PDB file of C-alpha atoms in Angstrom:
ATOM      1  CA  UNK A 183      55.817  -9.156 -80.118  1.00 72.00           C
ATOM      2  CA  UNK A 184      52.992  -9.621 -82.573  1.00 79.00           C
ATOM      3  CA  UNK A 185      50.020  -7.557 -83.578  1.00 79.00           C
ATOM      4  CA  UNK A 186      46.633  -9.179 -83.988  1.00 81.00           C
ATOM      5  CA  UNK A 187      43.820  -7.466 -85.866  1.00 79.00           C
ATOM      6  CA  UNK A 188      40.310  -8.804 -85.238  1.00 80.00           C
ATOM      7  CA  UNK A 189      38.468  -8.231 -88.514  1.00 76.00           C
ATOM      8  CA  UNK A 190      35.050  -9.677 -87.639  1.00 71.00           C
ATOM      9  CA  UNK A 191      32.421  -7.894 -85.621  1.00 69.00           C
ATOM     10  CA  UNK A 192      32.420  -9.518 -82.211  1.00 72.00           C
ATOM     11  CA  UNK A 193      29.702  -9.823 -79.595  1.00 74.00           C
ATOM     12  CA  UNK A 194      30.009  -8.222 -76.161  1.00 72.00           C
ATOM     13  CA  UNK A 195      30.532 -11.728 -74.723  1.00 78.00           C
ATOM     14  CA  UNK A 196      33.415 -12.394 -77.146  1.00 79.00           C
ATOM     15  CA  UNK A 197      34.859  -8.962 -76.407  1.00 77.00           C
ATOM     16  CA  UNK A 198      34.817  -9.737 -72.663  1.00 80.00           C
ATOM     17  CA  UNK A 199      36.650 -13.025 -73.252  1.00 85.00           C
ATOM     18  CA  UNK A 200      39.227 -11.278 -75.484  1.00 83.00           C
ATOM     19  CA  UNK A 201      39.794  -8.672 -72.739  1.00 81.00           C
ATOM     20  CA  UNK A 202      40.291 -11.423 -70.153  1.00 86.00           C
ATOM     21  CA  UNK A 203      42.824 -13.202 -72.392  1.00 86.00           C
ATOM     22  CA  UNK A 204      44.670  -9.902 -72.978  1.00 84.00           C
ATOM     23  CA  UNK A 205      44.769  -9.255 -69.244  1.00 84.00           C
ATOM     24  CA  UNK A 206      46.080 -12.758 -68.557  1.00 86.00           C
ATOM     25  CA  UNK A 207      48.699 -12.598 -71.342  1.00 84.00           C
ATOM     26  CA  UNK A 208      49.616  -8.974 -70.532  1.00 83.00           C
ATOM     27  CA  UNK A 209      48.494  -7.858 -73.966  1.00 82.00           C
ATOM     28  CA  UNK A 210      48.026  -4.253 -74.938  1.00 80.00           C
ATOM     29  CA  UNK A 211      45.195  -2.661 -76.923  1.00 77.00           C
ATOM     30  CA  UNK A 212      46.751  -0.372 -79.557  1.00 74.00           C
ATOM     31  CA  UNK A 213      43.616   0.603 -81.446  1.00 69.00           C
ATOM     32  CA  UNK A 214      40.050  -0.597 -81.887  1.00 67.00           C
ATOM     33  CA  UNK A 215      40.415  -4.356 -82.504  1.00 73.00           C
ATOM     34  CA  UNK A 216      44.231  -4.168 -82.755  1.00 78.00           C
ATOM     35  CA  UNK A 217      46.198  -5.790 -79.932  1.00 79.00           C
ATOM     36  CA  UNK A 218      49.879  -6.381 -79.161  1.00 81.00           C
ATOM     37  CA  UNK A 219      50.911  -9.647 -77.455  1.00 82.00           C
ATOM     38  CA  UNK A 220      54.006 -11.743 -77.030  1.00 80.00           C
ATOM     39  CA  UNK A 221      52.056 -15.029 -76.907  1.00 82.00           C
ATOM     40  CA  UNK A 222      49.055 -15.452 -79.197  1.00 81.00           C
ATOM     41  CA  UNK A 223      48.240 -19.122 -78.527  1.00 84.00           C
ATOM     42  CA  UNK A 224      45.256 -18.733 -76.197  1.00 85.00           C
ATOM     43  CA  UNK A 225      43.777 -15.781 -78.113  1.00 84.00           C
ATOM     44  CA  UNK A 226      44.142 -17.516 -81.481  1.00 86.00           C
ATOM     45  CA  UNK A 227      42.637 -20.691 -80.038  1.00 88.00           C
ATOM     46  CA  UNK A 228      39.579 -18.776 -78.819  1.00 86.00           C
ATOM     47  CA  UNK A 229      39.147 -16.805 -82.060  1.00 86.00           C
ATOM     48  CA  UNK A 230      39.385 -19.992 -84.143  1.00 88.00           C
ATOM     49  CA  UNK A 231      36.905 -21.796 -81.872  1.00 88.00           C
ATOM     50  CA  UNK A 232      34.386 -18.947 -82.264  1.00 86.00           C
ATOM     51  CA  UNK A 233      35.059 -18.550 -86.037  1.00 86.00           C
ATOM     52  CA  UNK A 234      36.174 -14.948 -85.582  1.00 84.00           C
ATOM     53  CA  UNK A 235      38.166 -13.609 -88.538  1.00 83.00           C
ATOM     54  CA  UNK A 236      41.581 -12.117 -87.660  1.00 81.00           C
ATOM     55  CA  UNK A 237      45.063 -11.403 -89.023  1.00 80.00           C
ATOM     56  CA  UNK A 238      48.439 -11.594 -87.293  1.00 81.00           C
ATOM     57  CA  UNK A 239      51.301  -9.219 -88.095  1.00 75.00           C
ATOM     58  CA  UNK A 240      54.881  -9.115 -86.918  1.00 67.00           C
ATOM     59  CA  UNK A 241      55.553  -5.910 -85.011  1.00 56.00           C
ATOM     60  CA  UNK A 242      58.444  -3.733 -86.183  1.00 52.00           C
ATOM     61  CA  UNK A 243      61.605  -5.057 -84.548  1.00 38.00           C
ATOM     62  CA  UNK A 244      64.211  -3.031 -82.683  1.00 37.00           C
ATOM     63  CA  UNK A 245      67.828  -3.215 -83.894  1.00 32.00           C
ATOM     64  CA  UNK A 246      68.644  -5.793 -81.240  1.00 32.00           C
ATOM     65  CA  UNK A 247      65.956  -8.157 -82.517  1.00 35.00           C
ATOM     66  CA  UNK A 248      66.115 -10.365 -85.559  1.00 36.00           C
ATOM     67  CA  UNK A 249      64.971  -8.716 -88.734  1.00 39.00           C
ATOM     68  CA  UNK A 250      61.337  -9.287 -89.546  1.00 38.00           C
ATOM     69  CA  UNK A 251      60.470 -10.578 -92.978  1.00 42.00           C
ATOM     70  CA  UNK A 252      59.896  -7.603 -95.271  1.00 45.00           C
ATOM     71  CA  UNK A 253      56.315  -8.635 -96.020  1.00 46.00           C
ATOM     72  CA  UNK A 254      55.375  -8.906 -92.333  1.00 48.00           C
ATOM     73  CA  UNK A 255      57.034  -5.609 -91.508  1.00 52.00           C
ATOM     74  CA  UNK A 256      55.179  -3.787 -94.273  1.00 64.00           C
ATOM     75  CA  UNK A 257      51.903  -5.435 -93.190  1.00 65.00           C
ATOM     76  CA  UNK A 258      52.423  -4.131 -89.654  1.00 65.00           C
ATOM     77  CA  UNK A 259      53.170  -0.678 -91.043  1.00 71.00           C
ATOM     78  CA  UNK A 260      50.052  -0.866 -93.240  1.00 69.00           C
ATOM     79  CA  UNK A 261      47.972  -1.798 -90.211  1.00 69.00           C
ATOM     80  CA  UNK A 262      49.431   1.044 -88.164  1.00 68.00           C
ATOM     81  CA  UNK A 263      48.830   3.508 -91.020  1.00 71.00           C
ATOM     82  CA  UNK A 264      45.262   2.245 -91.482  1.00 67.00           C
ATOM     83  CA  UNK A 265      44.584   2.868 -87.797  1.00 68.00           C
ATOM     84  CA  UNK A 266      46.155   6.336 -87.933  1.00 70.00           C
ATOM     85  CA  UNK A 267      43.973   7.188 -90.945  1.00 66.00           C
ATOM     86  CA  UNK A 268      40.928   5.841 -89.084  1.00 64.00           C
ATOM     87  CA  UNK A 269      41.790   7.956 -86.028  1.00 66.00           C
ATOM     88  CA  UNK A 270      42.284  11.091 -88.158  1.00 64.00           C
ATOM     89  CA  UNK A 271      38.925  10.519 -89.876  1.00 61.00           C
ATOM     90  CA  UNK A 272      37.179  10.043 -86.528  1.00 61.00           C
ATOM     91  CA  UNK A 273      38.767  13.252 -85.207  1.00 60.00           C
ATOM     92  CA  UNK A 274      37.761  15.129 -88.361  1.00 55.00           C
ATOM     93  CA  UNK A 275      34.185  13.822 -88.119  1.00 55.00           C
ATOM     94  CA  UNK A 276      34.062  14.941 -84.487  1.00 57.00           C
ATOM     95  CA  UNK A 277      35.434  18.387 -85.351  1.00 51.00           C
ATOM     96  CA  UNK A 278      33.020  18.866 -88.238  1.00 48.00           C
ATOM     97  CA  UNK A 279      29.958  17.659 -86.354  1.00 48.00           C
ATOM     98  CA  UNK A 280      28.672  20.662 -84.537  1.00 45.00           C
ATOM     99  CA  UNK A 281      26.295  18.717 -82.283  1.00 55.00           C
ATOM    100  CA  UNK A 282      24.853  21.491 -80.188  1.00 69.00           C
ATOM    101  CA  UNK A 283      25.642  25.115 -80.789  1.00 79.00           C
ATOM    102  CA  UNK A 284      27.685  26.560 -77.947  1.00 86.00           C
ATOM    103  CA  UNK A 285      29.199  29.961 -77.248  1.00 92.00           C
ATOM    104  CA  UNK A 286      32.949  30.403 -77.397  1.00 94.00           C
ATOM    105  CA  UNK A 287      35.468  33.066 -76.492  1.00 95.00           C
ATOM    106  CA  UNK A 288      37.571  34.157 -79.470  1.00 95.00           C
ATOM    107  CA  UNK A 289      41.188  34.120 -78.280  1.00 95.00           C
ATOM    108  CA  UNK A 290      43.048  34.692 -81.549  1.00 93.00           C
ATOM    109  CA  UNK A 291      44.279  38.227 -82.141  1.00 90.00           C
ATOM    110  CA  UNK A 292      42.544  40.787 -84.357  1.00 88.00           C
ATOM    111  CA  UNK A 293      45.056  40.388 -87.213  1.00 88.00           C
ATOM    112  CA  UNK A 294      44.327  36.667 -87.481  1.00 87.00           C
ATOM    113  CA  UNK A 295      40.597  37.255 -87.108  1.00 85.00           C
ATOM    114  CA  UNK A 296      40.647  39.775 -89.958  1.00 85.00           C
ATOM    115  CA  UNK A 297      42.968  38.091 -92.464  1.00 87.00           C
ATOM    116  CA  UNK A 298      42.662  34.330 -91.843  1.00 88.00           C
ATOM    117  CA  UNK A 299      39.737  32.029 -92.668  1.00 89.00           C
ATOM    118  CA  UNK A 300      40.160  30.379 -89.278  1.00 92.00           C
ATOM    119  CA  UNK A 301      40.089  31.674 -85.728  1.00 94.00           C
ATOM    120  CA  UNK A 302      41.094  30.240 -82.368  1.00 95.00           C
ATOM    121  CA  UNK A 303      38.349  29.880 -79.771  1.00 95.00           C
ATOM    122  CA  UNK A 304      37.851  28.488 -76.271  1.00 95.00           C
ATOM    123  CA  UNK A 305      34.440  26.825 -75.871  1.00 93.00           C
ATOM    124  CA  UNK A 306      32.090  27.650 -73.013  1.00 94.00           C
ATOM    125  CA  UNK A 307      29.967  25.209 -71.052  1.00 92.00           C
ATOM    126  CA  UNK A 308      26.980  25.826 -68.816  1.00 92.00           C
ATOM    127  CA  UNK A 309      26.793  22.210 -67.577  1.00 91.00           C
ATOM    128  CA  UNK A 310      26.298  22.561 -63.782  1.00 91.00           C
ATOM    129  CA  UNK A 311      28.770  19.731 -63.109  1.00 90.00           C
ATOM    130  CA  UNK A 312      31.512  21.534 -65.068  1.00 89.00           C
ATOM    131  CA  UNK A 313      30.632  25.024 -63.817  1.00 92.00           C
ATOM    132  CA  UNK A 314      30.940  23.906 -60.175  1.00 92.00           C
ATOM    133  CA  UNK A 315      34.481  22.515 -60.638  1.00 90.00           C
ATOM    134  CA  UNK A 316      37.394  24.765 -59.723  1.00 89.00           C
ATOM    135  CA  UNK A 317      40.256  24.311 -62.174  1.00 90.00           C
ATOM    136  CA  UNK A 318      43.170  26.619 -62.989  1.00 92.00           C
ATOM    137  CA  UNK A 319      42.548  26.334 -66.740  1.00 92.00           C
ATOM    138  CA  UNK A 320      38.879  27.390 -66.650  1.00 94.00           C
ATOM    139  CA  UNK A 321      37.352  30.803 -66.020  1.00 96.00           C
ATOM    140  CA  UNK A 322      33.905  31.398 -64.540  1.00 96.00           C
ATOM    141  CA  UNK A 323      31.833  33.889 -66.509  1.00 96.00           C
ATOM    142  CA  UNK A 324      28.519  35.087 -65.084  1.00 95.00           C
ATOM    143  CA  UNK A 325      25.524  36.373 -66.989  1.00 95.00           C
ATOM    144  CA  UNK A 326      26.225  40.038 -67.450  1.00 91.00           C
ATOM    145  CA  UNK A 327      25.364  43.098 -69.445  1.00 87.00           C
ATOM    146  CA  UNK A 328      26.950  42.874 -72.856  1.00 91.00           C
ATOM    147  CA  UNK A 329      28.272  39.291 -72.787  1.00 93.00           C
ATOM    148  CA  UNK A 330      25.116  37.722 -74.279  1.00 92.00           C
ATOM    149  CA  UNK A 331      25.088  34.689 -71.999  1.00 94.00           C
ATOM    150  CA  UNK A 332      21.854  33.211 -70.672  1.00 93.00           C
ATOM    151  CA  UNK A 333      23.490  31.013 -67.990  1.00 94.00           C
ATOM    152  CA  UNK A 334      26.538  31.085 -65.740  1.00 96.00           C
ATOM    153  CA  UNK A 335      29.281  29.348 -67.739  1.00 95.00           C
ATOM    154  CA  UNK A 336      32.903  28.249 -67.680  1.00 96.00           C
ATOM    155  CA  UNK A 337      35.405  29.112 -70.393  1.00 96.00           C
ATOM    156  CA  UNK A 338      37.317  25.895 -71.118  1.00 95.00           C
ATOM    157  CA  UNK A 339      40.782  27.188 -71.935  1.00 95.00           C
ATOM    158  CA  UNK A 340      42.176  23.653 -71.910  1.00 93.00           C
ATOM    159  CA  UNK A 341      40.076  22.900 -75.003  1.00 92.00           C
ATOM    160  CA  UNK A 342      41.060  25.637 -77.414  1.00 94.00           C
ATOM    161  CA  UNK A 343      40.243  24.914 -81.043  1.00 91.00           C
ATOM    162  CA  UNK A 344      40.918  26.382 -84.429  1.00 91.00           C
ATOM    163  CA  UNK A 345      37.645  26.659 -86.300  1.00 89.00           C
ATOM    164  CA  UNK A 346      36.699  27.589 -89.841  1.00 86.00           C
ATOM    165  CA  UNK A 347      34.938  30.966 -89.837  1.00 86.00           C
ATOM    166  CA  UNK A 348      32.540  30.125 -92.682  1.00 83.00           C
ATOM    167  CA  UNK A 349      31.639  26.601 -91.548  1.00 80.00           C
ATOM    168  CA  UNK A 350      31.582  26.862 -87.765  1.00 82.00           C
ATOM    169  CA  UNK A 351      31.240  30.475 -86.619  1.00 83.00           C
ATOM    170  CA  UNK A 352      27.699  31.612 -85.918  1.00 81.00           C
ATOM    171  CA  UNK A 353      26.337  34.847 -84.499  1.00 85.00           C
ATOM    172  CA  UNK A 354      28.151  37.393 -82.360  1.00 88.00           C
ATOM    173  CA  UNK A 355      26.404  37.368 -78.976  1.00 92.00           C
ATOM    174  CA  UNK A 356      28.502  39.712 -76.867  1.00 93.00           C
ATOM    175  CA  UNK A 357      31.831  40.770 -75.455  1.00 93.00           C
ATOM    176  CA  UNK A 358      33.787  39.497 -72.447  1.00 94.00           C
ATOM    177  CA  UNK A 359      34.761  42.074 -69.836  1.00 94.00           C
ATOM    178  CA  UNK A 360      38.435  43.117 -69.564  1.00 94.00           C
ATOM    179  CA  UNK A 361      38.571  41.235 -66.225  1.00 95.00           C
ATOM    180  CA  UNK A 362      37.435  37.980 -67.905  1.00 95.00           C
ATOM    181  CA  UNK A 363      39.916  38.501 -70.751  1.00 94.00           C
ATOM    182  CA  UNK A 364      42.750  38.976 -68.231  1.00 95.00           C
ATOM    183  CA  UNK A 365      41.754  35.837 -66.277  1.00 95.00           C
ATOM    184  CA  UNK A 366      41.530  33.902 -69.559  1.00 94.00           C
ATOM    185  CA  UNK A 367      45.031  35.010 -70.544  1.00 94.00           C
ATOM    186  CA  UNK A 368      46.301  33.783 -67.166  1.00 93.00           C
ATOM    187  CA  UNK A 369      44.576  30.419 -67.618  1.00 93.00           C
ATOM    188  CA  UNK A 370      46.068  30.098 -71.114  1.00 94.00           C
ATOM    189  CA  UNK A 371      49.536  30.657 -69.652  1.00 92.00           C
ATOM    190  CA  UNK A 372      48.887  27.730 -67.304  1.00 90.00           C
ATOM    191  CA  UNK A 373      47.735  25.548 -70.209  1.00 90.00           C
ATOM    192  CA  UNK A 374      50.705  26.371 -72.445  1.00 88.00           C
ATOM    193  CA  UNK A 375      53.396  26.685 -69.767  1.00 82.00           C
TER     194      UNK A 375
END
């Protein structure tokens, strides 16, 4: 198996052709613009014809395979590491970008909340499409006295996050009822079971 990394920016038309070739050759997309194939002939032919810049790497071999040349093996590892770094950076950007401000239920215990600079929360959504869905890992929370909500919402206990108190935590808006806390604990058991 070989890895191919398409370095040039490609048009939607070129991307469609690449996808068709991958489908035909039973190739696998590993990362953005990184593909794994056993036969590269047709893909390389197309990329060369369209003057699309690319690199080919030898995938790490299993023990039963012949040993890959050291340079190729390290190139494949470099490519894999570069993608992992890219993915981590994208995840970090997503985590740091607040987008819209949304309420969340604090689910970490009081000791962590008092002594740590981070807390664990479950975000809430008031999107009608999400609120109408019945799922065992979400809890419906209605507008009520003391909870500070303006709309009926769902607590998304399948999307718990650790957030930085100084950077991400905003204002206290209210308190969940003991019934909601109990339901949330049950949903968390389902998520982590």
